Short mmCIF file of C-alpha atoms in Angstrom, two decimals:
data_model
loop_
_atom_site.label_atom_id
_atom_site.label_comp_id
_atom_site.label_asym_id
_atom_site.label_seq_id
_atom_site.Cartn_x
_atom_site.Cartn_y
_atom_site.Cartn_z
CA UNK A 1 1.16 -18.34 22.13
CA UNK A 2 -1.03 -15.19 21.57
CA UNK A 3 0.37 -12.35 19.49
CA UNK A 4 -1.06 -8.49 18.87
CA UNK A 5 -0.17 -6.84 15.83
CA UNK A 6 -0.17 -2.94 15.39
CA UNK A 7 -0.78 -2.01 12.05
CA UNK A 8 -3.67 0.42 11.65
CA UNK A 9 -2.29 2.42 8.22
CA UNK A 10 -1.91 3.29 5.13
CA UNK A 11 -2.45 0.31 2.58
CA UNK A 12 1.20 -0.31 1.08
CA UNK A 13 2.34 0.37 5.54
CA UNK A 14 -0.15 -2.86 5.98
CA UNK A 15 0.66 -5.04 3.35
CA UNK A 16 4.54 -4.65 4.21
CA UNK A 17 3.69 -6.18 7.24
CA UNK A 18 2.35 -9.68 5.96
CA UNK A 19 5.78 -11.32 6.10
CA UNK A 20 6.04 -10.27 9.73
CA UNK A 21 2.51 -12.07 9.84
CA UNK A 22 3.52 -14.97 7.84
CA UNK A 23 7.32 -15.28 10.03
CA UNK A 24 5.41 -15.53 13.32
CA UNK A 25 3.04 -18.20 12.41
CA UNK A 26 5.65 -20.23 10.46
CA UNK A 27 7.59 -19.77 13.68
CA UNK A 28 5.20 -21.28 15.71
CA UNK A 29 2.55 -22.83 13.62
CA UNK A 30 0.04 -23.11 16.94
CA UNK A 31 -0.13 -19.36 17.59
CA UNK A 32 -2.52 -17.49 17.23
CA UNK A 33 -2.37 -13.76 15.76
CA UNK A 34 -4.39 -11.11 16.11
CA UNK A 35 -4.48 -7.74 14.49
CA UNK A 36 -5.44 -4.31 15.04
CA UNK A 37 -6.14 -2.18 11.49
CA UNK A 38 -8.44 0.14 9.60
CA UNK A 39 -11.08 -0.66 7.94
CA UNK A 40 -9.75 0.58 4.25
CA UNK A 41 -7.20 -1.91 4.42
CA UNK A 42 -9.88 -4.68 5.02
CA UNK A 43 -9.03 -6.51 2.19
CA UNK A 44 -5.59 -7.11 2.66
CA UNK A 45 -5.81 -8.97 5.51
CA UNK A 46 -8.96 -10.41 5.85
CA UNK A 47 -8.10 -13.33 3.73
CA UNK A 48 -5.10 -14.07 5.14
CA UNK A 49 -4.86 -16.76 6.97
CA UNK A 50 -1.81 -16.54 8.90
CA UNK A 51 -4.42 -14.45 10.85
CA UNK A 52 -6.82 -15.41 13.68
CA UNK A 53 -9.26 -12.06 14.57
CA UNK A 54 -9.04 -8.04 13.12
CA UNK A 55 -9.75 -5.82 15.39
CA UNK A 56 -11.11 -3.00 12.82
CA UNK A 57 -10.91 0.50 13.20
CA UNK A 58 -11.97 3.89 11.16
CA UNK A 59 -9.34 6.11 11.11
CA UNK A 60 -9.71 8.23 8.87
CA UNK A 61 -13.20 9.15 10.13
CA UNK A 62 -11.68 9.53 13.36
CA UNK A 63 -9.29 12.19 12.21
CA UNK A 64 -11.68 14.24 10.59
CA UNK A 65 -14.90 14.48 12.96
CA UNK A 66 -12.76 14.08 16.27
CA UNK A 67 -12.34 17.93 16.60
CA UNK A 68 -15.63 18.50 13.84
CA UNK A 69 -17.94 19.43 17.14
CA UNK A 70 -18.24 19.29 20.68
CA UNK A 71 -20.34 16.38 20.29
CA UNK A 72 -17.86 14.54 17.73
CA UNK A 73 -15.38 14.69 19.75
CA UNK A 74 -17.15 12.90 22.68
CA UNK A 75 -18.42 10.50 20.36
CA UNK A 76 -15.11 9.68 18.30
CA UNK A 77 -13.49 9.52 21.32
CA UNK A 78 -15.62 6.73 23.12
CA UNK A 79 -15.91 5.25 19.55
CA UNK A 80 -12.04 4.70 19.13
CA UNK A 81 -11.79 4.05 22.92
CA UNK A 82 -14.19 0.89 22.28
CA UNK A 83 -11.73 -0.46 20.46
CA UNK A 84 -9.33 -0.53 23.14
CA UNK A 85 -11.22 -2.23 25.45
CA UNK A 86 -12.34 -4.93 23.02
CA UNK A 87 -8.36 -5.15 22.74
CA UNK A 88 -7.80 -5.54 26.61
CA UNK A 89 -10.29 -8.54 26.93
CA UNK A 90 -7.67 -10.70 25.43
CA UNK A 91 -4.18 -11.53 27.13
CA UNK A 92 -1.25 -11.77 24.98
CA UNK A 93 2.30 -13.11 24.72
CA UNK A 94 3.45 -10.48 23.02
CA UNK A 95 2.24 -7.33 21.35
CA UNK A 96 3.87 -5.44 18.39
CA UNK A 97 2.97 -1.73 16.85
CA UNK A 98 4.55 -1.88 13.58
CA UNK A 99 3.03 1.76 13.28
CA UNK A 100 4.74 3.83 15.56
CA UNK A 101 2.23 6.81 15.96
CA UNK A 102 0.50 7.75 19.17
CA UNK A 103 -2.58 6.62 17.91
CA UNK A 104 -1.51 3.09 17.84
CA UNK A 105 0.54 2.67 20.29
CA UNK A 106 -2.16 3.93 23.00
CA UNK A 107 -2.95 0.30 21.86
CA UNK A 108 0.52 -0.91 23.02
CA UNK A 109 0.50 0.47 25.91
CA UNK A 110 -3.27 -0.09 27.25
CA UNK A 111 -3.46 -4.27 26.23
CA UNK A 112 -2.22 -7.06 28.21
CA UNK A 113 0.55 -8.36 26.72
CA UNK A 114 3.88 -9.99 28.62
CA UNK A 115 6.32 -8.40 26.24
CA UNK A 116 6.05 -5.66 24.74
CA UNK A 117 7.63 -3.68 21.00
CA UNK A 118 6.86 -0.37 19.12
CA UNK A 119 8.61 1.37 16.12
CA UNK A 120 10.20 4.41 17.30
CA UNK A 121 10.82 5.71 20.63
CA UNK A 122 8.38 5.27 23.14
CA UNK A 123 8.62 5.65 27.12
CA UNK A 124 8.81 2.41 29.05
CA UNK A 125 8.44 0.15 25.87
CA UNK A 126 11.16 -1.54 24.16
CA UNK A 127 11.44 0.06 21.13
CA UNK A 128 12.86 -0.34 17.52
CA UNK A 129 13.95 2.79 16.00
CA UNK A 130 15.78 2.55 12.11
CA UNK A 131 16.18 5.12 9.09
CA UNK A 132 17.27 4.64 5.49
CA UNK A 133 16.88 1.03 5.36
CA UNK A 134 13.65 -0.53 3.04
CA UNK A 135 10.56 -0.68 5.16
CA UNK A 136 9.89 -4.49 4.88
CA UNK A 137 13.57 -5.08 6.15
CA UNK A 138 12.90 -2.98 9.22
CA UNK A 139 9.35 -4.33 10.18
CA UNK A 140 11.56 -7.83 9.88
CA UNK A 141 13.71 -6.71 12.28
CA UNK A 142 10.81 -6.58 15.12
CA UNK A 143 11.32 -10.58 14.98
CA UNK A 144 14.91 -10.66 16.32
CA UNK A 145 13.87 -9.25 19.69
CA UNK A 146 11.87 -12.73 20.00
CA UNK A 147 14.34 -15.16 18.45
CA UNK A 148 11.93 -15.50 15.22
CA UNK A 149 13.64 -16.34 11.84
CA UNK A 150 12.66 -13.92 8.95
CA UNK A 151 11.15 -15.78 5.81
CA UNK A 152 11.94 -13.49 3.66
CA UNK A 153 10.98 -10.22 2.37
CA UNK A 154 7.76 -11.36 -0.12
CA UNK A 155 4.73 -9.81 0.56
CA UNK A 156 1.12 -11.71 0.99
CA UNK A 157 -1.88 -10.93 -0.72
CA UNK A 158 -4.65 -13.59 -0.37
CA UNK A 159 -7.43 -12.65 -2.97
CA UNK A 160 -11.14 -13.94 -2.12
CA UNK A 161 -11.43 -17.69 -3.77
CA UNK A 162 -14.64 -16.78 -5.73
CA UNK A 163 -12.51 -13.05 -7.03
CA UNK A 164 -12.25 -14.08 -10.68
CA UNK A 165 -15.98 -14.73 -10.93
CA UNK A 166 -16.64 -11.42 -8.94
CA UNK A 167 -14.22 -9.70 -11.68
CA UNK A 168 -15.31 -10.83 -14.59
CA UNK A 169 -19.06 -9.93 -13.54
CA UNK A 170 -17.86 -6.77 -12.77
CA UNK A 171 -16.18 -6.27 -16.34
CA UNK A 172 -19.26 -7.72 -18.01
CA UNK A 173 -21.81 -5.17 -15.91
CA UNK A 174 -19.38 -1.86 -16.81
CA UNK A 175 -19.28 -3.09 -20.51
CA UNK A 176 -15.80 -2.77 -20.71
CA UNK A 177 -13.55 -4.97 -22.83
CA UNK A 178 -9.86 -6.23 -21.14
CA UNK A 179 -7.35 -7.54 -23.34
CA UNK A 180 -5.47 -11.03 -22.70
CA UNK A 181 -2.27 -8.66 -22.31
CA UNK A 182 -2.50 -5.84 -21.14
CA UNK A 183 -0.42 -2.96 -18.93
CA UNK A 184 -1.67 -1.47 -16.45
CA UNK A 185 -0.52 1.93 -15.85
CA UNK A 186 -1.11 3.71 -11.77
CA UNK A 187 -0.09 7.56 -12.22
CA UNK A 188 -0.98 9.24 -8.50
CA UNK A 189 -1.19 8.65 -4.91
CA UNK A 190 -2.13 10.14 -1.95
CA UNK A 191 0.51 12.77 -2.59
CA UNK A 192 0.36 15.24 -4.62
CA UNK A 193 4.34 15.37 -5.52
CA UNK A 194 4.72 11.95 -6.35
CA UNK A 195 2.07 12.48 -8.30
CA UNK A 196 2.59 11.78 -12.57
CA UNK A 197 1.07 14.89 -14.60
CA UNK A 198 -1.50 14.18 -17.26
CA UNK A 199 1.45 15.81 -19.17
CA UNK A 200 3.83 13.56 -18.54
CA UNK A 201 1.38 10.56 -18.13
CA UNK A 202 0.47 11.06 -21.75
CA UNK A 203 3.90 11.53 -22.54
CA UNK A 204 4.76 7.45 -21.34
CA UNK A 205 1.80 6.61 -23.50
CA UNK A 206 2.72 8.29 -26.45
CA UNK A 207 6.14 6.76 -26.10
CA UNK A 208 4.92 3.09 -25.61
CA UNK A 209 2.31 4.02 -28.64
CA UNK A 210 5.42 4.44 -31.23
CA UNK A 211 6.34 0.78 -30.07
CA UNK A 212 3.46 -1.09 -29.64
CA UNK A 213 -0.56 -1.29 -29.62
CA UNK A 214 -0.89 -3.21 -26.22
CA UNK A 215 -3.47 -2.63 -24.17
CA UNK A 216 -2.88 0.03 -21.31
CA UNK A 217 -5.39 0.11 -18.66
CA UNK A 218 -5.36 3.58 -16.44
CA UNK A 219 -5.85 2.46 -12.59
CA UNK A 220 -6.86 5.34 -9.82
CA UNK A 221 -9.42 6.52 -7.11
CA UNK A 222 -12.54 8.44 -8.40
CA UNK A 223 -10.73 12.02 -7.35
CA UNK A 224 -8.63 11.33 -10.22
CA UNK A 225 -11.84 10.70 -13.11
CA UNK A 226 -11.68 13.78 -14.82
CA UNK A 227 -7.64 13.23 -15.15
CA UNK A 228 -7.32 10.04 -15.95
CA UNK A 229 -10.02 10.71 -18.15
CA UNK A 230 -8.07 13.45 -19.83
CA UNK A 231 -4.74 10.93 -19.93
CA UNK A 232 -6.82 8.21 -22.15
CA UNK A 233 -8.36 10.75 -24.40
CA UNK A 234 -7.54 10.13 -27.96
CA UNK A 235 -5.35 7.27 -27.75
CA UNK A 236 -6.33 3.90 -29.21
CA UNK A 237 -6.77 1.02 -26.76
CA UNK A 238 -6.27 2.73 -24.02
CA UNK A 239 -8.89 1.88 -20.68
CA UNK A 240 -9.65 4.30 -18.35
CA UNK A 241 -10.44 2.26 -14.57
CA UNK A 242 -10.53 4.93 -12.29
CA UNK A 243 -13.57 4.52 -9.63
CA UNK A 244 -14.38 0.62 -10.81
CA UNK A 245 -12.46 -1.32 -8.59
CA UNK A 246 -12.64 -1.93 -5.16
CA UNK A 247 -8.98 -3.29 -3.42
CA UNK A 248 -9.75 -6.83 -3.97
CA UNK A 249 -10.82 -6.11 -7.83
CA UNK A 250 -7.98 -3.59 -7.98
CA UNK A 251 -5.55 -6.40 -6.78
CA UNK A 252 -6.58 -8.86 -9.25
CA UNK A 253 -6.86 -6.28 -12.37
CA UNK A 254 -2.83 -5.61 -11.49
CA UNK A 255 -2.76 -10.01 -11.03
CA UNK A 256 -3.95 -10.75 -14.45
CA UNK A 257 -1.59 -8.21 -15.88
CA UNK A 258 1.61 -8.27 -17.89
CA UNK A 259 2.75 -5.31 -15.82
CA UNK A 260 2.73 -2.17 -14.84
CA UNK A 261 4.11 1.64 -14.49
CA UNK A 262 3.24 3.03 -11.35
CA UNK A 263 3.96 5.95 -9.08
CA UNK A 264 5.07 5.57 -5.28
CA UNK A 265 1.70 4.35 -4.27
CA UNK A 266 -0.07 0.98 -3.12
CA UNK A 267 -0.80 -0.36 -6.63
CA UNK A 268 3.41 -0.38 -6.87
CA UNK A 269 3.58 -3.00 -3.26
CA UNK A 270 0.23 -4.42 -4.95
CA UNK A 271 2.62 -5.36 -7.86
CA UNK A 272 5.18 -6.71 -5.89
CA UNK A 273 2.74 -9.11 -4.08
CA UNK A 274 2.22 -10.43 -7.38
CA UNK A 275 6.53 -10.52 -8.73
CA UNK A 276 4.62 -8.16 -11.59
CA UNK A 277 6.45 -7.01 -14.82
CA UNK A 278 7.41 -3.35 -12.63
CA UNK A 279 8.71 0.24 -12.91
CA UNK A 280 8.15 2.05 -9.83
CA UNK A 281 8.34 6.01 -10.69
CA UNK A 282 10.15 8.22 -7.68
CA UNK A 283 10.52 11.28 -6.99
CA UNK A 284 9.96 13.39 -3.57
CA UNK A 285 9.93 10.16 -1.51
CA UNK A 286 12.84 7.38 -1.04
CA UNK A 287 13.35 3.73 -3.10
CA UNK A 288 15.59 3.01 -0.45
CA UNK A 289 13.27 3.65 2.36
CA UNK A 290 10.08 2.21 0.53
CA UNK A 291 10.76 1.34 -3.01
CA UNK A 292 10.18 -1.71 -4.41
CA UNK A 293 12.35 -5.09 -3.38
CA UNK A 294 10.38 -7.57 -5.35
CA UNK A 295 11.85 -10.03 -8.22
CA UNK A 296 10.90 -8.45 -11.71
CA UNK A 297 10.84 -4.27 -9.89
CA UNK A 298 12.39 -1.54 -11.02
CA UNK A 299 13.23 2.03 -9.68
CA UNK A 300 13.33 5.23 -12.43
CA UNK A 301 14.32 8.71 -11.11
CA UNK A 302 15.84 11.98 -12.62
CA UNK A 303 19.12 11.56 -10.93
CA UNK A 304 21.24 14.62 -9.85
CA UNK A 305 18.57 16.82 -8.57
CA UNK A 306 19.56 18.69 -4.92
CA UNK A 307 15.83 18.43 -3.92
CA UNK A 308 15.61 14.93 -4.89
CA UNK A 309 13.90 12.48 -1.73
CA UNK A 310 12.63 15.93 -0.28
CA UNK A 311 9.65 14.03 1.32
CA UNK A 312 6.91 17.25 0.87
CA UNK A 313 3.54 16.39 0.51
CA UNK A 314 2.55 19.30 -1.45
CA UNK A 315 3.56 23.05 -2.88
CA UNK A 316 7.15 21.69 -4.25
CA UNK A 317 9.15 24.88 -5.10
CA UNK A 318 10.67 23.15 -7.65
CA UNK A 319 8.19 22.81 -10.52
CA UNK A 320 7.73 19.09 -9.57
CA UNK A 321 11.21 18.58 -11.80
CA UNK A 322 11.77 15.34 -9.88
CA UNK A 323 8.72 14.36 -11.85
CA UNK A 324 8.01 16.06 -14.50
CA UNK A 325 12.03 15.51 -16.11
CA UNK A 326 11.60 11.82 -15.76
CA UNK A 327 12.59 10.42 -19.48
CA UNK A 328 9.36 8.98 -20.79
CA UNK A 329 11.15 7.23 -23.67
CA UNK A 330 13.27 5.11 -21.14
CA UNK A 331 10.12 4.36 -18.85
CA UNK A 332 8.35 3.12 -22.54
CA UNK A 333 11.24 0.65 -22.95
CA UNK A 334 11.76 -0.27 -20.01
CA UNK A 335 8.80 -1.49 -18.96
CA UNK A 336 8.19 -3.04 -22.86
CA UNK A 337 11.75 -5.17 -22.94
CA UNK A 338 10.23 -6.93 -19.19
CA UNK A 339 7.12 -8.21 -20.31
CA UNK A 340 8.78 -9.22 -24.07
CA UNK A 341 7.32 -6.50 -26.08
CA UNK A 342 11.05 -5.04 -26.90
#
C-alpha cells in the first residue's frame, strides 16, 4: 500500500501530524508513506522513519516572490508546479491533505491516488471538516475513513543519532556554559499577540528568581535578539539562545531540559514530543483547539476576559490584557513545584 501525506505547514501543524504517520505504518507495517512538506520543517520529519520519501517544498519563498515581478511569478509558478509533477509520477492508495489550504490540496487533487481525503470542504473530495476539538484529535480522525486504529495522541520527534555530539560542539564553539538543570523559557511566536512582553517576561523571571537560582535559558528566532537580549539583562544565570540553534539543536536544548515556560508556539508541541516539565502560556488563540495534550503540560490564562481566544494576529484593541494580566507569581510556581524545585 502507497500513502500521500499533505502536510506542507507551519512547524507545530507538521509535527501534530506524526501520530497520523506513525498509525498508518503500525497499521500496515509494509506500506510505504510518502510526504509532501516545506522545507523549514525539514527536520521534523526527515528522521522519521515511519517515512519512505519528502517531497520538499519552499513556501514561504513562494508566497513572497510569486506576485514580487512579472518574472517571479512565472518562475514561482513553474517552480511550485515541479513539485506537482514529481508528485504525479507515483500512484497511490490513498492520499491525505492534513492542511486544508488551496495550496495543498492542488496536490490532492492533481496526484494519482484511488481514494482520496482533505481537511475542510473541498469539491468532489471527501472531506473532513471539525472545530473546537484539539488538533491532534482531529488529524486522528482522517484514519477512521480507512478503518485505521489511532495509537494515540503522542507526538514523534526523531533527533539525528550523532545530535548530542553536534550540540555539545555547538555549545563549546559559542562559549557558552549550560547547566545540568536548567529551564528553558520560549516567550514569542509567529504572532505578535501571543506574544510574552519583555515586561512581563522579566516579570516570570523575577518571580522564579525569589525562589530559586536555576538556570533559565531564553529560546527564540534571531528577530527576537535585541529582546531577549533585553529579558536576560541583569539577572544572574540567566542564558540568552536566541539565533544559536537550528530545529534539530533547538529540539534537543528543550530534550535535555527540566522544563519549560513557553508561549503558543512550536517550542510548546516541541515540549510535548519530549512529556517535558510544561506551562503553555495562552492568550488570543485556543488550548482547546491547539493547546497542549501531553503527560506533564499545563495551560495558564487570565480567565474571564470577553476578548479572550479572539484569534488576531496583530493590533489587539485590548492592550494585549490576555497577556500582559497573566499572574507571573503562579507561572513561577507552577512550573518550579513540576520539575521539584517547590
Amino acid at each position: 500500500m502507497k500513502i500521500l501525506l499533505i502536510k506542507q505547514t507551519s512547524l507545530g501543524d507538521v509535527l501534530h501530524a506524526t501520530p497520523v504517520i506513525r498509525a498508518l505504518k503500525k497499521w500496515k507495517s509494509d506500506c510505504t508513506i510518502d510526504v509532501v512538506t516545506d522545507k523549514r520543517a525539514l527536520g521534523i520529519l526527515e528522521n522519521n522513519p515511519y517515512i519512505n520519501k519528502l517531497y520538499v517544498l519552499d513556501i514561504y519563498k513562494y508566497e513572497k516572490e510569486i506576485f514580487a515581478s512579472p518574472s517571479k511569478f512565472f518562475s514561482t509558478i513553474k517552480e511550485f508546479f515541479s513539485h506537482i509533477k514529481e508528485v504525479r509520477k507515483e500512484h497511490y492508495d490513498i492520499a491525505i491533505d492534513l492542511q486544508g489550504l488551496e495550496r495543498s490540496v492542488i496536490f490532492l487533487y492533481l496526484c494519482h491516488s484511488k481514494k482520496k481525503f482533505a481537511k475542510g470542504k473541498w469539491f468532489g473530495i471527501k472531506s473532513n471538516y471539525y472545530k473546537d476539538i484539539n488538533a491532534i484529535v482531529g488529524l486522528l480522525s482522517f484514519l477512521d475513513y480507512i478503518g485505521c486504529p489511532s495509537d494515540g495522541t503522542d507526538l514523534d520527534y526523531f533527533l539525528p543519532s550523532d545530535i548530542e555530539n553536534v550540540f555539545n560542539k555547538k555549545i563549546e564553539s559559542l562559549n557558552i556554559k549550560l547547566d545540568k538543570d536548567y529551564i528553558v523559557f520560549s516567550p514569542f511566536s509567529r504572532w505578535d499577540t501571543k506574544d510574552l512582553s519583555v515586561k512581563k517576561s522579566r516579570e516570570i523571571i523575577e518571580e522564579i528568581r525569589k525562589i530559586s537560582k536555576i538556570q533559565i535559558v531564553i529560546s527564540a528566532t534571531k528577530d527576537y535578539n535585541d529582546k531577549c537580549i533585553e529579558i536576560a539583562n541583569g539577572f544572574e544565570n540567566v542564558l540568552n539562545t536566541s539565533s544559536y540553534f537550528n530545529l534539530n539543536e533547538l529540539a534537543y536544548l528543550i530534550k535535555e531540559s527540566l522544563g519549560m515556560i513557553t508561549a503558543d508556539s512550536f517550542p510548546m508541541h516541541t515540549g510535548c514530543a519530549f512529556k517535558k516539565q510544561l506551562i503553555a502560556i495562552f492568550g488570543p488563540t485556543s488550548e482547546l483547539r491547539v493547546g497542549p495534550i501531553a503527560e506533564n503540560s499545563e495551560t495558564i490564562r487570565v480567565e474571564g476576559l470577553e476578548c479572550a481566544r479572539c484569534y488576531k494576529r496583530k493590533n489587539c484593541p485590548n492592550n494585549h490584557i490576555c497577556i500582559e494580566d497573566i499572574d507571573a507569581k503562579l507561572v513561577a510556581t507552577r512550573i518550579l513545584k513540576k520539575i521539584g524545585y517547590l
